[in-house]
Structure formats: structure tokens, C-alpha cells
């Protein structure tokens, strides 16, 4: 095995029929209504081309994280493995959600509306996200994922699903079923960042390798297992900064909204 892979080596795609099939299906479900919407001026306004570009970037990012040569090195680089997971949790979800057309109105009582109102509920999203982050990153859960080979498909899928739920609660792509002010979304963003930042800090300051499969692992690029663990902490922490930045902007917008509302003088009665 090549223990000093280049960027070209890591970007090389493999072929998993299940992964490619799901991504092709997702592309078909997206581009069919996109092309239909582009036939009218209103549709072109609500669904500009740059949104389709974001969707393609999301698919390519997911394809690399799920089905590239980088997946071969899971046991040789915890840092590289964490890059793949963070791509699925912190990059792909916002790209997907931002690629949706403007003005998508779901009826609250429809089946999709009811389902998404539950999945994108802030507390449900936070519970699922916290369970994934904490359980699969404590030594027992992480060791089990490596030993049982669920690290190859199950864990990345859970990061993608839970990350999409968290970003969906923050970005509110379906306002008709997602009530909430900027302030509520801002505080939620800070709350959602706590589990991941806690794990990242734990990895950064631990003085020993926490996960048994990496204790005696031969790591890429002549790194030690402890260095890999510390780099993984930095990767996880940096990956969480965009969500924290969005939370700060939402809180600032809420404070401006509150100050503007509080500064208005009552109109005299006629």
C-alpha cells in the first residue's frame, strides 16, 4: 500500500454500484423539475443556474467522500477519514439545501410537509445529531464502527443524514413548515455546535491515542497515531466554523430586528 499518496491518488474515484446509483437517481429527481421550471420566466427567477451548480458540487463532494480511493485509507489515517466525514456533514448538506428553488411552499398537512416538519424540527435534529456525534466518537462506538466495517457506509450515511437535518433547521428551506426567528436559529446554531466542538477539543488535548484500531496503525505521510488524532480534532473544529459563523450572523440580524422594533415610537391616536 502506498503510504504517501498524492492528491491525485486520493481524488481517484472507484465504482460502487449502490453509491453511483443513488447519486444518479438524486440527479434525475433534481434536474427533471429544474429543466421544466426553466421554461418560464418565473421558474428561471426562482431556480437560477447557480443553484444547479451547487447541486452538482454537492453530488461530486458526496461521491468523493463515499466512493474514492481515500476510503481505502480509513485504518491508516484518522485525519483523512475525518475529512471525508466532515465533507458529508458540513459541506454537502448546505450545498444541497441552497440548491433548492426559491419559494418552495409545502402544505403543513401534506405527507411531505408532516414528514419534513418532524425531521427538520430543531430539537429532533439536535437529538439525532448529538446521538451520532457522541455515540460514534466515544471509544466503544468508534472502535465498533471500524471493527464491524460500518465505518465504510453506515457511519458516513449517518453523518450525511444528521448533518442535513441540522443545516435544514438552521437554513429553513421550507418556511411554511419551519416557523422561527433569526434569534431562535442563531441560538440553535450555537447549541448544535457544542457536541462536535467538545469532541474536537477532546482529541486535541488528549495525551494518548483514544481509539484501539489506531494505537499501532501505520499512518500515512509518516505521521504518528497521536498526531493523526490531533489533526482530526483541528479538522472537526475548523469544519464547524461555517455553522458557527452563520449562527453569529443570525443572532446579529435578530438583535438588529429587535432594536429596530424597540426603537419605534408608538403612533399617536387620531
mmCIF file with all atom_site columns, C-alpha atoms in Angstrom, residues 10-144:
data_model
loop_
_atom_site.group_PDB
_atom_site.id
_atom_site.type_symbol
_atom_site.label_atom_id
_atom_site.label_alt_id
_atom_site.label_comp_id
_atom_site.label_asym_id
_atom_site.label_entity_id
_atom_site.label_seq_id
_atom_site.pdbx_PDB_ins_code
_atom_site.Cartn_x
_atom_site.Cartn_y
_atom_site.Cartn_z
_atom_site.occupancy
_atom_site.B_iso_or_equiv
_atom_site.pdbx_formal_charge
_atom_site.auth_seq_id
_atom_site.auth_comp_id
_atom_site.auth_asym_id
_atom_site.auth_atom_id
_atom_site.pdbx_PDB_model_num
ATOM 1   C CA . UNK A 1 10  ? -6.842  10.495 -3.155  1.00 0.00 ? 10  UNK A CA 1
ATOM 2   C CA . UNK A 1 11  ? -9.135  12.064 -5.744  1.00 0.00 ? 11  UNK A CA 1
ATOM 3   C CA . UNK A 1 12  ? -9.312  8.926  -7.868  1.00 0.00 ? 12  UNK A CA 1
ATOM 4   C CA . UNK A 1 13  ? -12.863 7.576  -7.946  1.00 0.00 ? 13  UNK A CA 1
ATOM 5   C CA . UNK A 1 14  ? -13.806 3.916  -7.626  1.00 0.00 ? 14  UNK A CA 1
ATOM 6   C CA . UNK A 1 15  ? -17.095 2.302  -8.627  1.00 0.00 ? 15  UNK A CA 1
ATOM 7   C CA . UNK A 1 16  ? -19.624 1.214  -6.023  1.00 0.00 ? 16  UNK A CA 1
ATOM 8   C CA . UNK A 1 17  ? -22.896 0.499  -7.894  1.00 0.00 ? 17  UNK A CA 1
ATOM 9   C CA . UNK A 1 18  ? -25.051 1.393  -4.876  1.00 0.00 ? 18  UNK A CA 1
ATOM 10  C CA . UNK A 1 19  ? -23.414 4.796  -4.364  1.00 0.00 ? 19  UNK A CA 1
ATOM 11  C CA . UNK A 1 20  ? -23.395 5.693  -8.052  1.00 0.00 ? 20  UNK A CA 1
ATOM 12  C CA . UNK A 1 21  ? -26.985 4.508  -8.443  1.00 0.00 ? 21  UNK A CA 1
ATOM 13  C CA . UNK A 1 22  ? -28.242 6.667  -5.576  1.00 0.00 ? 22  UNK A CA 1
ATOM 14  C CA . UNK A 1 23  ? -26.419 9.738  -6.869  1.00 0.00 ? 23  UNK A CA 1
ATOM 15  C CA . UNK A 1 24  ? -27.717 9.241  -10.405 1.00 0.00 ? 24  UNK A CA 1
ATOM 16  C CA . UNK A 1 25  ? -31.246 8.896  -9.012  1.00 0.00 ? 25  UNK A CA 1
ATOM 17  C CA . UNK A 1 26  ? -30.792 12.096 -6.965  1.00 0.00 ? 26  UNK A CA 1
ATOM 18  C CA . UNK A 1 27  ? -29.572 13.915 -10.094 1.00 0.00 ? 27  UNK A CA 1
ATOM 19  C CA . UNK A 1 28  ? -32.591 12.720 -12.099 1.00 0.00 ? 28  UNK A CA 1
ATOM 20  C CA . UNK A 1 29  ? -35.020 13.799 -9.373  1.00 0.00 ? 29  UNK A CA 1
ATOM 21  C CA . UNK A 1 30  ? -33.396 17.236 -9.263  1.00 0.00 ? 30  UNK A CA 1
ATOM 22  C CA . UNK A 1 31  ? -32.800 18.077 -12.904 1.00 0.00 ? 31  UNK A CA 1
ATOM 23  C CA . UNK A 1 32  ? -36.169 16.958 -14.266 1.00 0.00 ? 32  UNK A CA 1
ATOM 24  C CA . UNK A 1 33  ? -38.163 19.648 -12.381 1.00 0.00 ? 33  UNK A CA 1
ATOM 25  C CA . UNK A 1 34  ? -35.249 22.071 -12.804 1.00 0.00 ? 34  UNK A CA 1
ATOM 26  C CA . UNK A 1 35  ? -35.430 21.858 -16.603 1.00 0.00 ? 35  UNK A CA 1
ATOM 27  C CA . UNK A 1 36  ? -39.211 22.149 -16.519 1.00 0.00 ? 36  UNK A CA 1
ATOM 28  C CA . UNK A 1 37  ? -39.036 25.239 -14.303 1.00 0.00 ? 37  UNK A CA 1
ATOM 29  C CA . UNK A 1 38  ? -36.512 26.897 -16.618 1.00 0.00 ? 38  UNK A CA 1
ATOM 30  C CA . UNK A 1 39  ? -39.152 27.065 -19.382 1.00 0.00 ? 39  UNK A CA 1
ATOM 31  C CA . UNK A 1 40  ? -40.930 30.014 -17.718 1.00 0.00 ? 40  UNK A CA 1
ATOM 32  C CA . UNK A 1 41  ? -39.582 33.419 -16.598 1.00 0.00 ? 41  UNK A CA 1
ATOM 33  C CA . UNK A 1 42  ? -40.876 32.877 -13.065 1.00 0.00 ? 42  UNK A CA 1
ATOM 34  C CA . UNK A 1 43  ? -39.245 29.466 -12.940 1.00 0.00 ? 43  UNK A CA 1
ATOM 35  C CA . UNK A 1 44  ? -35.911 30.857 -14.110 1.00 0.00 ? 44  UNK A CA 1
ATOM 36  C CA . UNK A 1 45  ? -36.123 33.501 -11.418 1.00 0.00 ? 45  UNK A CA 1
ATOM 37  C CA . UNK A 1 46  ? -36.915 31.017 -8.642  1.00 0.00 ? 46  UNK A CA 1
ATOM 38  C CA . UNK A 1 47  ? -34.444 28.379 -9.837  1.00 0.00 ? 47  UNK A CA 1
ATOM 39  C CA . UNK A 1 48  ? -31.339 30.104 -11.266 1.00 0.00 ? 48  UNK A CA 1
ATOM 40  C CA . UNK A 1 49  ? -28.481 28.161 -12.809 1.00 0.00 ? 49  UNK A CA 1
ATOM 41  C CA . UNK A 1 50  ? -26.149 28.802 -9.884  1.00 0.00 ? 50  UNK A CA 1
ATOM 42  C CA . UNK A 1 51  ? -28.406 26.642 -7.708  1.00 0.00 ? 51  UNK A CA 1
ATOM 43  C CA . UNK A 1 52  ? -27.930 23.729 -10.095 1.00 0.00 ? 52  UNK A CA 1
ATOM 44  C CA . UNK A 1 53  ? -24.164 24.313 -9.911  1.00 0.00 ? 53  UNK A CA 1
ATOM 45  C CA . UNK A 1 54  ? -24.355 23.994 -6.113  1.00 0.00 ? 54  UNK A CA 1
ATOM 46  C CA . UNK A 1 55  ? -26.260 20.735 -6.510  1.00 0.00 ? 55  UNK A CA 1
ATOM 47  C CA . UNK A 1 56  ? -23.607 19.313 -8.833  1.00 0.00 ? 56  UNK A CA 1
ATOM 48  C CA . UNK A 1 57  ? -20.889 20.342 -6.379  1.00 0.00 ? 57  UNK A CA 1
ATOM 49  C CA . UNK A 1 58  ? -22.805 18.574 -3.601  1.00 0.00 ? 58  UNK A CA 1
ATOM 50  C CA . UNK A 1 59  ? -23.033 15.377 -5.654  1.00 0.00 ? 59  UNK A CA 1
ATOM 51  C CA . UNK A 1 60  ? -19.348 15.449 -6.561  1.00 0.00 ? 60  UNK A CA 1
ATOM 52  C CA . UNK A 1 61  ? -18.364 16.079 -2.924  1.00 0.00 ? 61  UNK A CA 1
ATOM 53  C CA . UNK A 1 62  ? -20.545 13.201 -1.743  1.00 0.00 ? 62  UNK A CA 1
ATOM 54  C CA . UNK A 1 63  ? -19.139 10.941 -4.464  1.00 0.00 ? 63  UNK A CA 1
ATOM 55  C CA . UNK A 1 64  ? -15.581 11.671 -3.358  1.00 0.00 ? 64  UNK A CA 1
ATOM 56  C CA . UNK A 1 65  ? -16.375 11.118 0.321   1.00 0.00 ? 65  UNK A CA 1
ATOM 57  C CA . UNK A 1 66  ? -18.253 7.864  -0.284  1.00 0.00 ? 66  UNK A CA 1
ATOM 58  C CA . UNK A 1 67  ? -16.563 6.235  -3.258  1.00 0.00 ? 67  UNK A CA 1
ATOM 59  C CA . UNK A 1 68  ? -12.983 7.344  -3.844  1.00 0.00 ? 68  UNK A CA 1
ATOM 60  C CA . UNK A 1 69  ? -9.559  5.918  -3.166  1.00 0.00 ? 69  UNK A CA 1
ATOM 61  C CA . UNK A 1 70  ? -9.456  7.967  0.049   1.00 0.00 ? 70  UNK A CA 1
ATOM 62  C CA . UNK A 1 71  ? -11.827 5.410  1.600   1.00 0.00 ? 71  UNK A CA 1
ATOM 63  C CA . UNK A 1 72  ? -9.145  2.737  1.313   1.00 0.00 ? 72  UNK A CA 1
ATOM 64  C CA . UNK A 1 73  ? -7.014  4.513  3.911   1.00 0.00 ? 73  UNK A CA 1
ATOM 65  C CA . UNK A 1 74  ? -9.557  4.527  6.768   1.00 0.00 ? 74  UNK A CA 1
ATOM 66  C CA . UNK A 1 75  ? -7.276  2.449  9.016   1.00 0.00 ? 75  UNK A CA 1
ATOM 67  C CA . UNK A 1 76  ? -4.152  4.370  8.013   1.00 0.00 ? 76  UNK A CA 1
ATOM 68  C CA . UNK A 1 77  ? -5.292  7.930  8.559   1.00 0.00 ? 77  UNK A CA 1
ATOM 69  C CA . UNK A 1 78  ? -7.861  9.042  11.082  1.00 0.00 ? 78  UNK A CA 1
ATOM 70  C CA . UNK A 1 79  ? -7.383  12.599 9.793   1.00 0.00 ? 79  UNK A CA 1
ATOM 71  C CA . UNK A 1 80  ? -8.263  11.641 6.211   1.00 0.00 ? 80  UNK A CA 1
ATOM 72  C CA . UNK A 1 81  ? -11.253 9.671  7.457   1.00 0.00 ? 81  UNK A CA 1
ATOM 73  C CA . UNK A 1 82  ? -12.418 12.727 9.402   1.00 0.00 ? 82  UNK A CA 1
ATOM 74  C CA . UNK A 1 83  ? -12.089 14.923 6.304   1.00 0.00 ? 83  UNK A CA 1
ATOM 75  C CA . UNK A 1 84  ? -14.471 12.589 4.490   1.00 0.00 ? 84  UNK A CA 1
ATOM 76  C CA . UNK A 1 85  ? -16.980 12.639 7.349   1.00 0.00 ? 85  UNK A CA 1
ATOM 77  C CA . UNK A 1 86  ? -16.851 16.422 7.646   1.00 0.00 ? 86  UNK A CA 1
ATOM 78  C CA . UNK A 1 87  ? -17.415 16.796 3.901   1.00 0.00 ? 87  UNK A CA 1
ATOM 79  C CA . UNK A 1 88  ? -20.589 14.750 4.313   1.00 0.00 ? 88  UNK A CA 1
ATOM 80  C CA . UNK A 1 89  ? -21.777 16.566 7.452   1.00 0.00 ? 89  UNK A CA 1
ATOM 81  C CA . UNK A 1 90  ? -20.682 20.170 6.899   1.00 0.00 ? 90  UNK A CA 1
ATOM 82  C CA . UNK A 1 91  ? -20.240 20.697 3.139   1.00 0.00 ? 91  UNK A CA 1
ATOM 83  C CA . UNK A 1 92  ? -22.727 18.541 1.255   1.00 0.00 ? 92  UNK A CA 1
ATOM 84  C CA . UNK A 1 93  ? -25.855 19.466 3.327   1.00 0.00 ? 93  UNK A CA 1
ATOM 85  C CA . UNK A 1 94  ? -25.682 23.271 2.909   1.00 0.00 ? 94  UNK A CA 1
ATOM 86  C CA . UNK A 1 95  ? -24.903 22.873 -0.797  1.00 0.00 ? 95  UNK A CA 1
ATOM 87  C CA . UNK A 1 96  ? -27.942 20.619 -1.228  1.00 0.00 ? 96  UNK A CA 1
ATOM 88  C CA . UNK A 1 97  ? -30.268 22.881 0.727   1.00 0.00 ? 97  UNK A CA 1
ATOM 89  C CA . UNK A 1 98  ? -29.110 26.038 -1.020  1.00 0.00 ? 98  UNK A CA 1
ATOM 90  C CA . UNK A 1 99  ? -29.660 24.335 -4.392  1.00 0.00 ? 99  UNK A CA 1
ATOM 91  C CA . UNK A 1 100 ? -33.417 24.076 -3.751  1.00 0.00 ? 100 UNK A CA 1
ATOM 92  C CA . UNK A 1 101 ? -35.630 26.538 -5.648  1.00 0.00 ? 101 UNK A CA 1
ATOM 93  C CA . UNK A 1 102 ? -36.845 29.717 -4.009  1.00 0.00 ? 102 UNK A CA 1
ATOM 94  C CA . UNK A 1 103 ? -40.408 29.873 -2.816  1.00 0.00 ? 103 UNK A CA 1
ATOM 95  C CA . UNK A 1 104 ? -40.854 26.141 -2.253  1.00 0.00 ? 104 UNK A CA 1
ATOM 96  C CA . UNK A 1 105 ? -44.106 26.021 -0.287  1.00 0.00 ? 105 UNK A CA 1
ATOM 97  C CA . UNK A 1 106 ? -45.107 22.747 1.334   1.00 0.00 ? 106 UNK A CA 1
ATOM 98  C CA . UNK A 1 107 ? -48.580 22.342 2.801   1.00 0.00 ? 107 UNK A CA 1
ATOM 99  C CA . UNK A 1 108 ? -48.208 21.672 6.547   1.00 0.00 ? 108 UNK A CA 1
ATOM 100 C CA . UNK A 1 109 ? -50.848 18.907 6.420   1.00 0.00 ? 109 UNK A CA 1
ATOM 101 C CA . UNK A 1 110 ? -49.450 17.119 3.374   1.00 0.00 ? 110 UNK A CA 1
ATOM 102 C CA . UNK A 1 111 ? -47.425 13.933 3.816   1.00 0.00 ? 111 UNK A CA 1
ATOM 103 C CA . UNK A 1 112 ? -44.096 15.558 2.767   1.00 0.00 ? 112 UNK A CA 1
ATOM 104 C CA . UNK A 1 113 ? -44.913 18.577 4.920   1.00 0.00 ? 113 UNK A CA 1
ATOM 105 C CA . UNK A 1 114 ? -45.605 16.487 8.007   1.00 0.00 ? 114 UNK A CA 1
ATOM 106 C CA . UNK A 1 115 ? -42.535 14.300 7.482   1.00 0.00 ? 115 UNK A CA 1
ATOM 107 C CA . UNK A 1 116 ? -40.141 17.198 6.920   1.00 0.00 ? 116 UNK A CA 1
ATOM 108 C CA . UNK A 1 117 ? -41.624 19.234 9.754   1.00 0.00 ? 117 UNK A CA 1
ATOM 109 C CA . UNK A 1 118 ? -40.588 16.396 12.084  1.00 0.00 ? 118 UNK A CA 1
ATOM 110 C CA . UNK A 1 119 ? -37.191 15.689 10.535  1.00 0.00 ? 119 UNK A CA 1
ATOM 111 C CA . UNK A 1 120 ? -36.260 19.388 10.395  1.00 0.00 ? 120 UNK A CA 1
ATOM 112 C CA . UNK A 1 121 ? -37.641 20.232 13.819  1.00 0.00 ? 121 UNK A CA 1
ATOM 113 C CA . UNK A 1 122 ? -34.712 21.827 15.707  1.00 0.00 ? 122 UNK A CA 1
ATOM 114 C CA . UNK A 1 123 ? -34.978 19.559 18.747  1.00 0.00 ? 123 UNK A CA 1
ATOM 115 C CA . UNK A 1 124 ? -35.339 16.384 16.691  1.00 0.00 ? 124 UNK A CA 1
ATOM 116 C CA . UNK A 1 125 ? -32.380 17.407 14.516  1.00 0.00 ? 125 UNK A CA 1
ATOM 117 C CA . UNK A 1 126 ? -30.306 18.266 17.576  1.00 0.00 ? 126 UNK A CA 1
ATOM 118 C CA . UNK A 1 127 ? -31.118 14.935 19.244  1.00 0.00 ? 127 UNK A CA 1
ATOM 119 C CA . UNK A 1 128 ? -30.153 12.887 16.171  1.00 0.00 ? 128 UNK A CA 1
ATOM 120 C CA . UNK A 1 129 ? -27.004 14.953 15.543  1.00 0.00 ? 129 UNK A CA 1
ATOM 121 C CA . UNK A 1 130 ? -25.883 14.670 19.174  1.00 0.00 ? 130 UNK A CA 1
ATOM 122 C CA . UNK A 1 131 ? -26.508 10.913 19.230  1.00 0.00 ? 131 UNK A CA 1
ATOM 123 C CA . UNK A 1 132 ? -24.438 10.399 16.056  1.00 0.00 ? 132 UNK A CA 1
ATOM 124 C CA . UNK A 1 133 ? -21.576 12.644 17.171  1.00 0.00 ? 133 UNK A CA 1
ATOM 125 C CA . UNK A 1 134 ? -21.296 11.407 20.742  1.00 0.00 ? 134 UNK A CA 1
ATOM 126 C CA . UNK A 1 135 ? -22.038 7.694  20.342  1.00 0.00 ? 135 UNK A CA 1
ATOM 127 C CA . UNK A 1 136 ? -19.895 7.142  17.264  1.00 0.00 ? 136 UNK A CA 1
ATOM 128 C CA . UNK A 1 137 ? -16.960 9.120  18.657  1.00 0.00 ? 137 UNK A CA 1
ATOM 129 C CA . UNK A 1 138 ? -16.682 7.614  22.114  1.00 0.00 ? 138 UNK A CA 1
ATOM 130 C CA . UNK A 1 139 ? -14.034 4.867  22.011  1.00 0.00 ? 139 UNK A CA 1
ATOM 131 C CA . UNK A 1 140 ? -16.529 1.991  22.234  1.00 0.00 ? 140 UNK A CA 1
ATOM 132 C CA . UNK A 1 141 ? -18.682 3.263  19.382  1.00 0.00 ? 141 UNK A CA 1
ATOM 133 C CA . UNK A 1 142 ? -15.805 4.310  17.134  1.00 0.00 ? 142 UNK A CA 1
ATOM 134 C CA . UNK A 1 143 ? -13.910 1.038  17.705  1.00 0.00 ? 143 UNK A CA 1
ATOM 135 C CA . UNK A 1 144 ? -17.058 -0.934 16.894  1.00 0.00 ? 144 UNK A CA 1
#
